[in-house]
Amino acid sequence: MMHAVVTIMLKKGVLDPQGKAIGHALEGLGFEGVGEVRQGKVITLEIPDGTGESTVRDMCEKLLANPVIEDYEIEMRT
Amino acid sequence: MMHAVVTIMLKKGVLDPQGKAIGHALEGLGFEGVGEVRQGKVITLEIPDGTGESTVRDMCEKLLANPVIEDYEIEMRT
């Protein structure tokens, strides 16, 4: 088995209230100068050896990501 | 400004029902042979130049992660 790591972030320009909340909370805790904070998802998948990146891309388009508002990156780890 | 990317995953051994649900959904869509699926969070932070990794570690321990059940990794991007 090999692994695929999929990182899913809201597209630039899509409001990320969760990221904003984290930014404010960090400020409240005394961390100064923190700029934009964005929160996304990471999904690690155990997949059969030899699975192509195109299969994982297919998983992203069909289930893992919402391509309308989210960008995703795929990293294959053998 | 520089960036820190924090990846937060449930520790090994901690049940991840969200990951399991994704695994089942992939199977239902016809993706065969998918093994363990785990879902975590990724947080990107815009921070002042020269901020040390120890400061980001502090953010993780105090707010971003729950060190009892979650592991986190920090990547500094200048």
GROMACS .gro file of N, CA, C and O in nm, chain A:
model
  312
    1MET      N    1   0.085  -0.120   0.000
    1MET     CA    2   0.000   0.000   0.000
    1MET      C    3   0.088   0.125   0.000
    1MET      O    4   0.195   0.129   0.059
    2MET      N    5   0.041   0.228  -0.067
    2MET     CA    6   0.107   0.358  -0.066
    2MET      C    7   0.009   0.461  -0.007
    2MET      O    8  -0.103   0.425   0.032
    3HIS      N    9   0.054   0.582   0.003
    3HIS     CA   10  -0.032   0.685   0.061
    3HIS      C   11  -0.047   0.805  -0.033
    3HIS      O   12   0.045   0.838  -0.107
    4ALA      N   13  -0.164   0.865  -0.028
    4ALA     CA   14  -0.185   0.995  -0.092
    4ALA      C   15  -0.225   1.093   0.017
    4ALA      O   16  -0.301   1.058   0.108
    5VAL      N   17  -0.170   1.211   0.011
    5VAL     CA   18  -0.206   1.317   0.106
    5VAL      C   19  -0.272   1.429   0.026
    5VAL      O   20  -0.212   1.486  -0.066
    6VAL      N   21  -0.397   1.455   0.057
    6VAL     CA   22  -0.474   1.558  -0.014
    6VAL      C   23  -0.494   1.677   0.080
    6VAL      O   24  -0.542   1.660   0.192
    7THR      N   25  -0.452   1.793   0.035
    7THR     CA   26  -0.469   1.915   0.114
    7THR      C   27  -0.573   2.003   0.044
    7THR      O   28  -0.560   2.033  -0.074
    8ILE      N   29  -0.676   2.038   0.117
    8ILE     CA   30  -0.789   2.112   0.059
    8ILE      C   31  -0.803   2.246   0.131
    8ILE      O   32  -0.816   2.251   0.253
    9MET      N   33  -0.795   2.354   0.053
    9MET     CA   34  -0.808   2.489   0.111
    9MET      C   35  -0.918   2.564   0.037
    9MET      O   36  -0.938   2.541  -0.083
   10LEU      N   37  -0.984   2.654   0.105
   10LEU     CA   38  -1.077   2.743   0.037
   10LEU      C   39  -0.998   2.825  -0.064
   10LEU      O   40  -0.884   2.864  -0.039
   11LYS      N   41  -1.058   2.851  -0.181
   11LYS     CA   42  -0.991   2.932  -0.281
   11LYS      C   43  -0.964   3.072  -0.226
   11LYS      O   44  -1.037   3.121  -0.139
   12LYS      N   45  -0.859   3.132  -0.277
   12LYS     CA   46  -0.831   3.273  -0.244
   12LYS      C   47  -0.956   3.354  -0.276
   12LYS      O   48  -1.017   3.336  -0.381
   13GLY      N   49  -0.996   3.441  -0.188
   13GLY     CA   50  -1.110   3.526  -0.215
   13GLY      C   51  -1.239   3.472  -0.153
   13GLY      O   52  -1.335   3.547  -0.137
   14VAL      N   53  -1.239   3.344  -0.117
   14VAL     CA   54  -1.355   3.288  -0.047
   14VAL      C   55  -1.335   3.315   0.102
   14VAL      O   56  -1.230   3.282   0.159
   15LEU      N   57  -1.435   3.377   0.163
   15LEU     CA   58  -1.424   3.414   0.305
   15LEU      C   59  -1.406   3.289   0.390
   15LEU      O   60  -1.474   3.189   0.371
   16ASP      N   61  -1.313   3.296   0.485
   16ASP     CA   62  -1.282   3.182   0.571
   16ASP      C   63  -1.305   3.224   0.717
   16ASP      O   64  -1.212   3.264   0.786
   17PRO      N   65  -1.429   3.216   0.764
   17PRO     CA   66  -1.460   3.265   0.899
   17PRO      C   67  -1.386   3.187   1.008
   17PRO      O   68  -1.349   3.245   1.111
   18GLN      N   69  -1.363   3.058   0.983
   18GLN     CA   70  -1.293   2.978   1.082
   18GLN      C   71  -1.148   3.026   1.098
   18GLN      O   72  -1.097   3.038   1.210
   19GLY      N   73  -1.086   3.056   0.984
   19GLY     CA   74  -0.950   3.111   0.990
   19GLY      C   75  -0.948   3.245   1.062
   19GLY      O   76  -0.860   3.270   1.144
   20LYS      N   77  -1.045   3.328   1.033
   20LYS     CA   78  -1.054   3.460   1.098
   20LYS      C   79  -1.068   3.443   1.250
   20LYS      O   80  -1.006   3.515   1.328
   21ALA      N   81  -1.152   3.347   1.291
   21ALA     CA   82  -1.173   3.323   1.435
   21ALA      C   83  -1.043   3.281   1.501
   21ALA      O   84  -1.011   3.326   1.613
   22ILE      N   85  -0.966   3.196   1.434
   22ILE     CA   86  -0.837   3.152   1.489
   22ILE      C   87  -0.744   3.272   1.502
   22ILE      O   88  -0.677   3.289   1.604
   23GLY      N   89  -0.742   3.357   1.400
   23GLY     CA   90  -0.657   3.476   1.404
   23GLY      C   91  -0.690   3.565   1.524
   23GLY      O   92  -0.600   3.610   1.595
   24HIS      N   93  -0.820   3.587   1.546
   24HIS     CA   94  -0.861   3.670   1.659
   24HIS      C   95  -0.824   3.606   1.792
   24HIS      O   96  -0.783   3.673   1.886
   25ALA      N   97  -0.843   3.475   1.799
   25ALA     CA   98  -0.811   3.405   1.924
   25ALA      C   99  -0.661   3.413   1.954
   25ALA      O  100  -0.621   3.431   2.069
   26LEU      N  101  -0.578   3.402   1.849
   26LEU     CA  102  -0.433   3.412   1.869
   26LEU      C  103  -0.396   3.550   1.921
   26LEU      O  104  -0.313   3.564   2.012
   27GLU      N  105  -0.460   3.652   1.864
   27GLU     CA  106  -0.437   3.789   1.909
   27GLU      C  107  -0.476   3.802   2.058
   27GLU      O  108  -0.403   3.859   2.138
   28GLY      N  109  -0.591   3.745   2.091
   28GLY     CA  110  -0.638   3.749   2.230
   28GLY      C  111  -0.543   3.681   2.326
   28GLY      O  112  -0.536   3.717   2.444
   29LEU      N  113  -0.469   3.583   2.275
   29LEU     CA  114  -0.372   3.512   2.360
   29LEU      C  115  -0.238   3.584   2.367
   29LEU      O  116  -0.145   3.539   2.432
   30GLY      N  117  -0.227   3.697   2.296
   30GLY     CA  118  -0.105   3.778   2.305
   30GLY      C  119  -0.007   3.756   2.191
   30GLY      O  120   0.104   3.811   2.194
   31PHE      N  121  -0.043   3.677   2.090
   31PHE     CA  122   0.045   3.661   1.974
   31PHE      C  123   0.023   3.780   1.883
   31PHE      O  124  -0.085   3.798   1.829
   32GLU      N  125   0.129   3.860   1.866
   32GLU     CA  126   0.113   3.985   1.792
   32GLU      C  127   0.157   3.974   1.647
   32GLU      O  128   0.246   3.896   1.615
   33GLY      N  129   0.091   4.053   1.562
   33GLY     CA  130   0.136   4.065   1.424
   33GLY      C  131   0.093   3.952   1.334
   33GLY      O  132   0.142   3.940   1.222
   34VAL      N  133   0.002   3.867   1.381
   34VAL     CA  134  -0.045   3.758   1.296
   34VAL      C  135  -0.136   3.815   1.187
   34VAL      O  136  -0.229   3.891   1.216
   35GLY      N  137  -0.106   3.784   1.065
   35GLY     CA  138  -0.185   3.831   0.951
   35GLY      C  139  -0.296   3.734   0.918
   35GLY      O  140  -0.365   3.684   1.007
   36GLU      N  141  -0.310   3.707   0.788
   36GLU     CA  142  -0.420   3.621   0.746
   36GLU      C  143  -0.400   3.477   0.796
   36GLU      O  144  -0.290   3.423   0.791
   37VAL      N  145  -0.508   3.419   0.845
   37VAL     CA  146  -0.508   3.278   0.886
   37VAL      C  147  -0.614   3.207   0.803
   37VAL      O  148  -0.726   3.258   0.789
   38ARG      N  149  -0.578   3.093   0.747
   38ARG     CA  150  -0.676   3.015   0.670
   38ARG      C  151  -0.672   2.871   0.719
   38ARG      O  152  -0.566   2.817   0.747
   39GLN      N  153  -0.790   2.813   0.732
   39GLN     CA  154  -0.796   2.673   0.775
   39GLN      C  155  -0.847   2.585   0.662
   39GLN      O  156  -0.944   2.619   0.595
   40GLY      N  157  -0.782   2.474   0.644
   40GLY     CA  158  -0.825   2.378   0.544
   40GLY      C  159  -0.825   2.237   0.602
   40GLY      O  160  -0.812   2.219   0.723
   41LYS      N  161  -0.842   2.141   0.513
   41LYS     CA  162  -0.848   2.001   0.552
   41LYS      C  163  -0.731   1.927   0.491
   41LYS      O  164  -0.683   1.962   0.384
   42VAL      N  165  -0.686   1.824   0.561
   42VAL     CA  166  -0.589   1.734   0.501
   42VAL      C  167  -0.643   1.592   0.518
   42VAL      O  168  -0.695   1.556   0.624
   43ILE      N  169  -0.639   1.515   0.412
   43ILE     CA  170  -0.691   1.379   0.415
   43ILE      C  171  -0.580   1.286   0.368
   43ILE      O  172  -0.523   1.306   0.261
   44THR      N  173  -0.546   1.187   0.452
   44THR     CA  174  -0.447   1.088   0.410
   44THR      C  175  -0.521   0.960   0.375
   44THR      O  176  -0.609   0.915   0.449
   45LEU      N  177  -0.486   0.905   0.261
   45LEU     CA  178  -0.552   0.786   0.209
   45LEU      C  179  -0.451   0.676   0.188
   45LEU      O  180  -0.348   0.699   0.123
   46GLU      N  181  -0.481   0.559   0.238
   46GLU     CA  182  -0.400   0.440   0.210
   46GLU      C  183  -0.458   0.378   0.084
   46GLU      O  184  -0.577   0.342   0.083
   47ILE      N  185  -0.379   0.370  -0.020
   47ILE     CA  186  -0.431   0.323  -0.149
   47ILE      C  187  -0.339   0.214  -0.206
   47ILE      O  188  -0.222   0.206  -0.168
   48PRO      N  189  -0.392   0.131  -0.294
   48PRO     CA  190  -0.310   0.022  -0.347
   48PRO      C  191  -0.188   0.074  -0.422
   48PRO      O  192  -0.194   0.179  -0.488
   49ASP      N  193  -0.077   0.000  -0.411
   49ASP     CA  194   0.045   0.036  -0.485
   49ASP      C  195   0.013   0.050  -0.633
   49ASP      O  196  -0.063  -0.030  -0.688
   50GLY      N  197   0.070   0.149  -0.694
   50GLY     CA  198   0.051   0.168  -0.837
   50GLY      C  199  -0.069   0.256  -0.872
   50GLY      O  200  -0.092   0.283  -0.990
   51THR      N  201  -0.144   0.298  -0.771
   51THR     CA  202  -0.256   0.387  -0.799
   51THR      C  203  -0.202   0.518  -0.856
   51THR      O  204  -0.105   0.573  -0.804
   52GLY      N  205  -0.262   0.567  -0.961
   52GLY     CA  206  -0.214   0.690  -1.023
   52GLY      C  207  -0.271   0.813  -0.956
   52GLY      O  208  -0.375   0.808  -0.890
   53GLU      N  209  -0.200   0.924  -0.974
   53GLU     CA  210  -0.247   1.050  -0.918
   53GLU      C  211  -0.383   1.087  -0.978
   53GLU      O  212  -0.465   1.153  -0.913
   54SER      N  213  -0.407   1.043  -1.102
   54SER     CA  214  -0.535   1.076  -1.167
   54SER      C  215  -0.653   1.014  -1.092
   54SER      O  216  -0.762   1.072  -1.088
   55THR      N  217  -0.632   0.897  -1.032
   55THR     CA  218  -0.738   0.834  -0.953
   55THR      C  219  -0.770   0.918  -0.830
   55THR      O  220  -0.886   0.939  -0.795
   56VAL      N  221  -0.664   0.968  -0.767
   56VAL     CA  222  -0.685   1.050  -0.647
   56VAL      C  223  -0.752   1.183  -0.686
   56VAL      O  224  -0.838   1.235  -0.615
   57ARG      N  225  -0.712   1.235  -0.802
   57ARG     CA  226  -0.775   1.358  -0.853
   57ARG      C  227  -0.925   1.335  -0.872
   57ARG      O  228  -1.009   1.419  -0.838
   58ASP      N  229  -0.958   1.218  -0.923
   58ASP     CA  230  -1.097   1.177  -0.943
   58ASP      C  231  -1.172   1.174  -0.809
   58ASP      O  232  -1.286   1.221  -0.798
   59MET      N  233  -1.106   1.120  -0.707
   59MET     CA  234  -1.167   1.116  -0.571
   59MET      C  235  -1.194   1.257  -0.522
   59MET      O  236  -1.297   1.284  -0.460
   60CYS      N  237  -1.100   1.348  -0.551
   60CYS     CA  238  -1.116   1.487  -0.508
   60CYS      C  239  -1.235   1.551  -0.576
   60CYS      O  240  -1.319   1.615  -0.511
   61GLU      N  241  -1.244   1.533  -0.706
   61GLU     CA  242  -1.351   1.597  -0.784
   61GLU      C  243  -1.488   1.542  -0.746
   61GLU      O  244  -1.588   1.615  -0.748
   62LYS      N  245  -1.492   1.412  -0.714
   62LYS     CA  246  -1.621   1.347  -0.689
   62LYS      C  247  -1.664   1.355  -0.544
   62LYS      O  248  -1.784   1.345  -0.514
   63LEU      N  249  -1.570   1.365  -0.452
   63LEU     CA  250  -1.610   1.354  -0.311
   63LEU      C  251  -1.533   1.447  -0.216
   63LEU      O  252  -1.595   1.517  -0.136
   64LEU      N  253  -1.400   1.446  -0.227
   64LEU     CA  254  -1.322   1.506  -0.118
   64LEU      C  255  -1.330   1.658  -0.115
   64LEU      O  256  -1.334   1.719  -0.009
   65ALA      N  257  -1.328   1.720  -0.232
   65ALA     CA  258  -1.326   1.866  -0.238
   65ALA      C  259  -1.451   1.918  -0.307
   65ALA      O  260  -1.521   1.844  -0.377
   66ASN      N  261  -1.479   2.043  -0.285
   66ASN     CA  262  -1.584   2.112  -0.360
   66ASN      C  263  -1.513   2.208  -0.455
   66ASN      O  264  -1.471   2.317  -0.414
   67PRO      N  265  -1.495   2.167  -0.580
   67PRO     CA  266  -1.410   2.243  -0.673
   67PRO      C  267  -1.461   2.385  -0.700
   67PRO      O  268  -1.388   2.467  -0.755
   68VAL      N  269  -1.586   2.412  -0.663
   68VAL     CA  270  -1.639   2.547  -0.684
   68VAL      C  271  -1.571   2.647  -0.589
   68VAL      O  272  -1.538   2.758  -0.629
   69ILE      N  273  -1.551   2.606  -0.466
   69ILE     CA  274  -1.496   2.700  -0.367
   69ILE      C  275  -1.362   2.654  -0.309
   69ILE      O  276  -1.299   2.727  -0.233
   70GLU      N  277  -1.319   2.533  -0.344
   70GLU     CA  278  -1.197   2.482  -0.282
   70GLU      C  279  -1.091   2.444  -0.386
   70GLU      O  280  -1.123   2.396  -0.495
   71ASP      N  281  -0.965   2.468  -0.352
   71ASP     CA  282  -0.851   2.417  -0.428
   71ASP      C  283  -0.794   2.297  -0.354
   71ASP      O  284  -0.801   2.292  -0.231
   72TYR      N  285  -0.737   2.205  -0.429
   72TYR     CA  286  -0.675   2.092  -0.360
   72TYR      C  287  -0.539   2.061  -0.421
   72TYR      O  288  -0.513   2.091  -0.538
   73GLU      N  289  -0.453   2.005  -0.337
   73GLU     CA  290  -0.321   1.960  -0.380
   73GLU      C  291  -0.306   1.814  -0.343
   73GLU      O  292  -0.350   1.772  -0.235
   74ILE      N  293  -0.243   1.739  -0.431
   74ILE     CA  294  -0.225   1.596  -0.407
   74ILE      C  295  -0.076   1.566  -0.397
   74ILE      O  296   0.002   1.612  -0.480
   75GLU      N  297  -0.039   1.493  -0.293
   75GLU     CA  298   0.100   1.448  -0.280
   75GLU      C  299   0.098   1.296  -0.269
   75GLU      O  300   0.032   1.241  -0.181
   76MET      N  301   0.167   1.230  -0.361
   76MET     CA  302   0.173   1.083  -0.358
   76MET      C  303   0.297   1.043  -0.281
   76MET      O  304   0.406   1.094  -0.306
   77ARG      N  305   0.281   0.953  -0.185
   77ARG     CA  306   0.395   0.904  -0.105
   77ARG      C  307   0.407   0.753  -0.123
   77ARG      O  308   0.321   0.679  -0.078
   78THR      N  309   0.515   0.711  -0.185
   78THR     CA  310   0.531   0.567  -0.208
   78THR      C  311   0.600   0.501  -0.089
   78THR      O  312   0.661   0.568  -0.008
   0.00000   0.00000   0.00000
